Amino acid sequence: MLKKTLVLALLAASSATFAGNWQVKVGVSDIAPSGESDLLNGNIKNVKASNEIAFTPSVEYFFGNTPFSAELLLANPVSHDVKSEGVKIASLKQLPPTLTVKYNFKNSTRFTPYVGIGATAFLPWDVKGKGDLAGTKVKASSDVGVAGQIGVNYKPKDAQNWGLYFDVRYADINTDIKVDGLGKVGSLDINPVVYTIGYSYRF
């Protein structure tokens, strides 16, 4: 009986500790690479990855009653075309998991602005040469870069747990490009700006 009582007490304490600390967010993002590079000593000019729309869920943990939280952004695999002066020369898929530590500006309104800083990983695969590079073996390296975030949560009137949010992220990301027979032909700046809008639910 005593053992059962202790277990129930621990479960109750655990529930009290974690209640309201977790938030799940389901969003849609426009992933917009802002970088542009020249490769192969300037022979391949104005190389840029294409904008893509992606499903981007995230999980956020709030540190007690403090204004701080940590958010992990995930995504379904994102496909990009890589173009030189508007002509497709390659394609790739990637995952951009992003972890940020956030400061939430609590106030008396239904809007809660926030800023965050952290890191983004660039995990590419299925890289294929297109156009003039069709049939060649092309590789892109993974990378980790600094990420920044700014956004706002909105909690509608009478909403208990759910809300809406909008934010913008930026990450400093570049990838080394290698072409079979040529070796490394340069580094492609990705530097994505990620615009996200979605629905949040706090437990």
PDB file of C-alpha atoms in Angstrom:
ATOM      1  CA  MET A   1       0.000   0.000   0.000  1.00  0.00           C
ATOM      2  CA  LEU A   2       2.794   2.385   0.930  1.00  0.00           C
ATOM      3  CA  LYS A   3       4.620   1.559  -2.310  1.00  0.00           C
ATOM      4  CA  LYS A   4       1.486   2.232  -4.352  1.00  0.00           C
ATOM      5  CA  THR A   5       0.960   5.555  -2.558  1.00  0.00           C
ATOM      6  CA  LEU A   6       4.557   6.641  -3.281  1.00  0.00           C
ATOM      7  CA  VAL A   7       4.187   5.778  -6.978  1.00  0.00           C
ATOM      8  CA  LEU A   8       0.958   7.787  -7.233  1.00  0.00           C
ATOM      9  CA  ALA A   9       2.608  10.711  -5.433  1.00  0.00           C
ATOM     10  CA  LEU A  10       5.563  10.664  -7.835  1.00  0.00           C
ATOM     11  CA  LEU A  11       3.249  10.564 -10.859  1.00  0.00           C
ATOM     12  CA  ALA A  12       1.250  13.482  -9.494  1.00  0.00           C
ATOM     13  CA  ALA A  13       4.441  15.502  -8.881  1.00  0.00           C
ATOM     14  CA  SER A  14       5.695  14.692 -12.361  1.00  0.00           C
ATOM     15  CA  SER A  15       2.412  15.790 -13.942  1.00  0.00           C
ATOM     16  CA  ALA A  16       2.469  19.041 -11.988  1.00  0.00           C
ATOM     17  CA  THR A  17       6.060  19.695 -13.065  1.00  0.00           C
ATOM     18  CA  PHE A  18       5.529  19.134 -16.778  1.00  0.00           C
ATOM     19  CA  ALA A  19       1.948  20.373 -17.177  1.00  0.00           C
ATOM     20  CA  GLY A  20       1.891  23.394 -19.443  1.00  0.00           C
ATOM     21  CA  ASN A  21       5.605  23.150 -20.231  1.00  0.00           C
ATOM     22  CA  TRP A  22       5.324  21.437 -23.634  1.00  0.00           C
ATOM     23  CA  GLN A  23       4.000  22.901 -26.860  1.00  0.00           C
ATOM     24  CA  VAL A  24       3.539  21.202 -30.235  1.00  0.00           C
ATOM     25  CA  LYS A  25       3.459  23.393 -33.327  1.00  0.00           C
ATOM     26  CA  VAL A  26       2.325  22.368 -36.806  1.00  0.00           C
ATOM     27  CA  GLY A  27       3.285  24.754 -39.561  1.00  0.00           C
ATOM     28  CA  VAL A  28       3.914  25.313 -43.246  1.00  0.00           C
ATOM     29  CA  SER A  29       7.147  27.026 -44.258  1.00  0.00           C
ATOM     30  CA  ASP A  30       8.519  28.785 -47.288  1.00  0.00           C
ATOM     31  CA  ILE A  31      12.206  27.830 -47.303  1.00  0.00           C
ATOM     32  CA  ALA A  32      13.909  30.555 -49.318  1.00  0.00           C
ATOM     33  CA  PRO A  33      17.675  30.206 -49.885  1.00  0.00           C
ATOM     34  CA  SER A  34      19.139  33.716 -50.013  1.00  0.00           C
ATOM     35  CA  GLY A  35      22.740  32.862 -50.910  1.00  0.00           C
ATOM     36  CA  GLU A  36      24.299  32.837 -54.359  1.00  0.00           C
ATOM     37  CA  SER A  37      27.747  31.603 -55.416  1.00  0.00           C
ATOM     38  CA  ASP A  38      30.070  31.180 -58.372  1.00  0.00           C
ATOM     39  CA  LEU A  39      31.604  27.719 -58.770  1.00  0.00           C
ATOM     40  CA  LEU A  40      34.521  26.260 -60.712  1.00  0.00           C
ATOM     41  CA  ASN A  41      36.612  29.432 -60.461  1.00  0.00           C
ATOM     42  CA  GLY A  42      33.778  31.557 -61.763  1.00  0.00           C
ATOM     43  CA  ASN A  43      32.960  29.364 -64.757  1.00  0.00           C
ATOM     44  CA  ILE A  44      29.607  28.382 -63.238  1.00  0.00           C
ATOM     45  CA  LYS A  45      27.974  31.653 -62.267  1.00  0.00           C
ATOM     46  CA  ASN A  46      25.111  32.779 -60.048  1.00  0.00           C
ATOM     47  CA  VAL A  47      24.392  29.364 -58.560  1.00  0.00           C
ATOM     48  CA  LYS A  48      21.395  29.308 -56.222  1.00  0.00           C
ATOM     49  CA  ALA A  49      19.051  26.743 -54.660  1.00  0.00           C
ATOM     50  CA  SER A  50      15.321  27.116 -55.322  1.00  0.00           C
ATOM     51  CA  ASN A  51      12.586  28.175 -52.896  1.00  0.00           C
ATOM     52  CA  GLU A  52      10.443  25.322 -51.592  1.00  0.00           C
ATOM     53  CA  ILE A  53       7.336  24.872 -49.428  1.00  0.00           C
ATOM     54  CA  ALA A  54       7.595  22.311 -46.606  1.00  0.00           C
ATOM     55  CA  PHE A  55       5.560  20.887 -43.720  1.00  0.00           C
ATOM     56  CA  THR A  56       7.470  21.905 -40.570  1.00  0.00           C
ATOM     57  CA  PRO A  57       6.290  20.566 -37.209  1.00  0.00           C
ATOM     58  CA  SER A  58       8.155  21.575 -34.059  1.00  0.00           C
ATOM     59  CA  VAL A  59       8.283  20.796 -30.347  1.00  0.00           C
ATOM     60  CA  GLU A  60       8.881  23.470 -27.719  1.00  0.00           C
ATOM     61  CA  TYR A  61       9.705  23.211 -24.018  1.00  0.00           C
ATOM     62  CA  PHE A  62       9.110  26.115 -21.610  1.00  0.00           C
ATOM     63  CA  PHE A  63      11.399  26.409 -18.601  1.00  0.00           C
ATOM     64  CA  GLY A  64       8.926  26.808 -15.750  1.00  0.00           C
ATOM     65  CA  ASN A  65       7.606  30.334 -15.243  1.00  0.00           C
ATOM     66  CA  THR A  66      10.638  31.942 -16.871  1.00  0.00           C
ATOM     67  CA  PRO A  67      10.388  33.694 -20.271  1.00  0.00           C
ATOM     68  CA  PHE A  68      12.808  31.138 -21.774  1.00  0.00           C
ATOM     69  CA  SER A  69      12.002  28.126 -23.956  1.00  0.00           C
ATOM     70  CA  ALA A  70      13.752  25.775 -26.385  1.00  0.00           C
ATOM     71  CA  GLU A  71      12.269  24.809 -29.741  1.00  0.00           C
ATOM     72  CA  LEU A  72      13.245  22.027 -32.140  1.00  0.00           C
ATOM     73  CA  LEU A  73      12.043  22.590 -35.700  1.00  0.00           C
ATOM     74  CA  LEU A  74      11.718  19.544 -37.932  1.00  0.00           C
ATOM     75  CA  ALA A  75      10.583  19.121 -41.533  1.00  0.00           C
ATOM     76  CA  ASN A  76       9.604  16.609 -44.129  1.00  0.00           C
ATOM     77  CA  PRO A  77      12.413  16.048 -46.682  1.00  0.00           C
ATOM     78  CA  VAL A  78      12.846  19.204 -48.768  1.00  0.00           C
ATOM     79  CA  SER A  79      13.760  19.010 -52.475  1.00  0.00           C
ATOM     80  CA  HIS A  80      15.678  21.855 -54.133  1.00  0.00           C
ATOM     81  CA  ASP A  81      16.648  22.566 -57.707  1.00  0.00           C
ATOM     82  CA  VAL A  82      20.087  24.123 -58.050  1.00  0.00           C
ATOM     83  CA  LYS A  83      20.325  26.599 -60.916  1.00  0.00           C
ATOM     84  CA  SER A  84      23.070  28.586 -62.597  1.00  0.00           C
ATOM     85  CA  GLU A  85      21.780  31.795 -64.190  1.00  0.00           C
ATOM     86  CA  GLY A  86      18.295  30.255 -64.183  1.00  0.00           C
ATOM     87  CA  VAL A  87      19.318  26.941 -65.775  1.00  0.00           C
ATOM     88  CA  LYS A  88      18.983  23.784 -63.673  1.00  0.00           C
ATOM     89  CA  ILE A  89      22.342  22.074 -63.095  1.00  0.00           C
ATOM     90  CA  ALA A  90      21.522  19.823 -60.133  1.00  0.00           C
ATOM     91  CA  SER A  91      18.881  18.736 -57.640  1.00  0.00           C
ATOM     92  CA  LEU A  92      19.115  17.602 -54.028  1.00  0.00           C
ATOM     93  CA  LYS A  93      17.074  16.672 -51.001  1.00  0.00           C
ATOM     94  CA  GLN A  94      17.823  17.865 -47.482  1.00  0.00           C
ATOM     95  CA  LEU A  95      16.617  17.994 -43.890  1.00  0.00           C
ATOM     96  CA  PRO A  96      17.014  21.262 -41.925  1.00  0.00           C
ATOM     97  CA  PRO A  97      16.536  20.451 -38.201  1.00  0.00           C
ATOM     98  CA  THR A  98      16.880  23.664 -36.195  1.00  0.00           C
ATOM     99  CA  LEU A  99      17.252  24.095 -32.437  1.00  0.00           C
ATOM    100  CA  THR A 100      16.788  27.547 -30.898  1.00  0.00           C
ATOM    101  CA  VAL A 101      16.709  28.928 -27.365  1.00  0.00           C
ATOM    102  CA  LYS A 102      14.005  31.596 -27.203  1.00  0.00           C
ATOM    103  CA  TYR A 103      13.074  34.586 -25.095  1.00  0.00           C
ATOM    104  CA  ASN A 104       9.306  35.161 -24.945  1.00  0.00           C
ATOM    105  CA  PHE A 105       8.182  38.740 -24.249  1.00  0.00           C
ATOM    106  CA  LYS A 106       5.211  38.131 -21.942  1.00  0.00           C
ATOM    107  CA  ASN A 107       2.667  40.944 -21.696  1.00  0.00           C
ATOM    108  CA  SER A 108      -1.030  41.630 -21.052  1.00  0.00           C
ATOM    109  CA  THR A 109      -2.100  41.233 -24.700  1.00  0.00           C
ATOM    110  CA  ARG A 110      -2.929  38.084 -26.651  1.00  0.00           C
ATOM    111  CA  PHE A 111       0.271  38.502 -28.645  1.00  0.00           C
ATOM    112  CA  THR A 112       3.569  37.118 -27.335  1.00  0.00           C
ATOM    113  CA  PRO A 113       6.578  38.195 -29.432  1.00  0.00           C
ATOM    114  CA  TYR A 114       9.750  36.121 -29.192  1.00  0.00           C
ATOM    115  CA  VAL A 115      13.336  35.992 -30.409  1.00  0.00           C
ATOM    116  CA  GLY A 116      15.673  33.027 -30.519  1.00  0.00           C
ATOM    117  CA  ILE A 117      19.187  31.954 -31.376  1.00  0.00           C
ATOM    118  CA  GLY A 118      20.600  28.502 -32.010  1.00  0.00           C
ATOM    119  CA  ALA A 119      21.836  26.254 -34.798  1.00  0.00           C
ATOM    120  CA  THR A 120      20.603  24.649 -38.024  1.00  0.00           C
ATOM    121  CA  ALA A 121      21.896  21.456 -39.620  1.00  0.00           C
ATOM    122  CA  PHE A 122      21.994  20.983 -43.397  1.00  0.00           C
ATOM    123  CA  LEU A 123      21.755  17.254 -44.201  1.00  0.00           C
ATOM    124  CA  PRO A 124      21.747  16.662 -47.978  1.00  0.00           C
ATOM    125  CA  TRP A 125      21.292  13.450 -49.957  1.00  0.00           C
ATOM    126  CA  ASP A 126      20.158  12.217 -53.373  1.00  0.00           C
ATOM    127  CA  VAL A 127      22.239  14.875 -55.125  1.00  0.00           C
ATOM    128  CA  LYS A 128      21.948  14.556 -58.922  1.00  0.00           C
ATOM    129  CA  GLY A 129      23.546  16.418 -61.800  1.00  0.00           C
ATOM    130  CA  LYS A 130      21.173  17.989 -64.334  1.00  0.00           C
ATOM    131  CA  GLY A 131      21.596  19.791 -67.654  1.00  0.00           C
ATOM    132  CA  ASP A 132      25.320  20.150 -68.449  1.00  0.00           C
ATOM    133  CA  LEU A 133      26.089  18.022 -65.360  1.00  0.00           C
ATOM    134  CA  ALA A 134      23.662  15.218 -66.245  1.00  0.00           C
ATOM    135  CA  GLY A 135      25.304  11.829 -65.873  1.00  0.00           C
ATOM    136  CA  THR A 136      28.044  13.126 -63.564  1.00  0.00           C
ATOM    137  CA  LYS A 137      28.369  12.237 -59.883  1.00  0.00           C
ATOM    138  CA  VAL A 138      27.702  15.331 -57.766  1.00  0.00           C
ATOM    139  CA  LYS A 139      28.126  15.514 -53.979  1.00  0.00           C
ATOM    140  CA  ALA A 140      27.126  18.142 -51.417  1.00  0.00           C
ATOM    141  CA  SER A 141      28.560  18.226 -47.889  1.00  0.00           C
ATOM    142  CA  SER A 142      26.557  18.535 -44.677  1.00  0.00           C
ATOM    143  CA  ASP A 143      26.959  21.655 -42.539  1.00  0.00           C
ATOM    144  CA  VAL A 144      25.894  23.239 -39.234  1.00  0.00           C
ATOM    145  CA  GLY A 145      25.434  26.982 -38.926  1.00  0.00           C
ATOM    146  CA  VAL A 146      24.171  29.676 -36.565  1.00  0.00           C
ATOM    147  CA  ALA A 147      20.421  30.314 -36.732  1.00  0.00           C
ATOM    148  CA  GLY A 148      18.312  33.261 -35.607  1.00  0.00           C
ATOM    149  CA  GLN A 149      14.557  33.481 -35.116  1.00  0.00           C
ATOM    150  CA  ILE A 150      11.918  36.159 -34.568  1.00  0.00           C
ATOM    151  CA  GLY A 151       8.179  35.680 -34.351  1.00  0.00           C
ATOM    152  CA  VAL A 152       4.918  36.055 -32.474  1.00  0.00           C
ATOM    153  CA  ASN A 153       2.352  33.742 -30.864  1.00  0.00           C
ATOM    154  CA  TYR A 154      -1.317  34.722 -30.853  1.00  0.00           C
ATOM    155  CA  LYS A 155      -3.848  33.207 -28.457  1.00  0.00           C
ATOM    156  CA  PRO A 156      -7.468  33.850 -29.532  1.00  0.00           C
ATOM    157  CA  LYS A 157     -10.093  34.867 -26.979  1.00  0.00           C
ATOM    158  CA  ASP A 158     -11.431  31.906 -24.943  1.00  0.00           C
ATOM    159  CA  ALA A 159      -8.704  29.589 -26.318  1.00  0.00           C
ATOM    160  CA  GLN A 160      -7.518  27.268 -23.575  1.00  0.00           C
ATOM    161  CA  ASN A 161      -4.527  25.520 -25.085  1.00  0.00           C
ATOM    162  CA  TRP A 162      -4.284  26.368 -28.759  1.00  0.00           C
ATOM    163  CA  GLY A 163      -3.022  29.368 -30.691  1.00  0.00           C
ATOM    164  CA  LEU A 164      -1.555  30.643 -33.948  1.00  0.00           C
ATOM    165  CA  TYR A 165       1.978  31.730 -34.694  1.00  0.00           C
ATOM    166  CA  PHE A 166       4.165  33.296 -37.357  1.00  0.00           C
ATOM    167  CA  ASP A 167       7.942  33.438 -37.385  1.00  0.00           C
ATOM    168  CA  VAL A 168      10.991  33.985 -39.546  1.00  0.00           C
ATOM    169  CA  ARG A 169      14.282  32.118 -39.229  1.00  0.00           C
ATOM    170  CA  TYR A 170      17.643  32.710 -40.859  1.00  0.00           C
ATOM    171  CA  ALA A 171      20.598  30.301 -40.926  1.00  0.00           C
ATOM    172  CA  ASP A 172      24.196  30.726 -42.087  1.00  0.00           C
ATOM    173  CA  ILE A 173      24.643  27.548 -44.144  1.00  0.00           C
ATOM    174  CA  ASN A 174      26.950  26.614 -47.024  1.00  0.00           C
ATOM    175  CA  THR A 175      27.811  23.304 -48.645  1.00  0.00           C
ATOM    176  CA  ASP A 176      30.926  22.139 -50.477  1.00  0.00           C
ATOM    177  CA  ILE A 177      30.119  20.883 -53.979  1.00  0.00           C
ATOM    178  CA  LYS A 178      32.159  18.106 -55.573  1.00  0.00           C
ATOM    179  CA  VAL A 179      31.836  16.853 -59.135  1.00  0.00           C
ATOM    180  CA  ASP A 180      33.240  13.519 -60.254  1.00  0.00           C
ATOM    181  CA  GLY A 181      36.417  14.113 -62.226  1.00  0.00           C
ATOM    182  CA  LEU A 182      36.761  17.735 -61.102  1.00  0.00           C
ATOM    183  CA  GLY A 183      36.887  17.376 -57.313  1.00  0.00           C
ATOM    184  CA  LYS A 184      35.671  20.293 -55.225  1.00  0.00           C
ATOM    185  CA  VAL A 185      34.308  23.019 -57.492  1.00  0.00           C
ATOM    186  CA  GLY A 186      33.450  25.468 -54.714  1.00  0.00           C
ATOM    187  CA  SER A 187      31.087  26.195 -51.843  1.00  0.00           C
ATOM    188  CA  LEU A 188      27.442  27.008 -52.398  1.00  0.00           C
ATOM    189  CA  ASP A 189      25.914  29.519 -49.971  1.00  0.00           C
ATOM    190  CA  ILE A 190      22.424  28.358 -48.969  1.00  0.00           C
ATOM    191  CA  ASN A 191      21.678  30.858 -46.155  1.00  0.00           C
ATOM    192  CA  PRO A 192      17.961  30.059 -45.999  1.00  0.00           C
ATOM    193  CA  VAL A 193      15.285  32.431 -44.769  1.00  0.00           C
ATOM    194  CA  VAL A 194      12.381  30.333 -43.462  1.00  0.00           C
ATOM    195  CA  TYR A 195       8.916  31.909 -43.206  1.00  0.00           C
ATOM    196  CA  THR A 196       6.509  29.816 -41.119  1.00  0.00           C
ATOM    197  CA  ILE A 197       2.844  30.093 -40.204  1.00  0.00           C
ATOM    198  CA  GLY A 198       0.960  27.530 -38.189  1.00  0.00           C
ATOM    199  CA  TYR A 199      -1.084  26.212 -35.284  1.00  0.00           C
ATOM    200  CA  SER A 200       0.183  25.578 -31.756  1.00  0.00           C
ATOM    201  CA  TYR A 201      -1.133  23.448 -28.896  1.00  0.00           C
ATOM    202  CA  ARG A 202       0.249  23.684 -25.358  1.00  0.00           C
ATOM    203  CA  PHE A 203      -0.139  20.768 -22.955  1.00  0.00           C
TER     204      PHE A 203
END
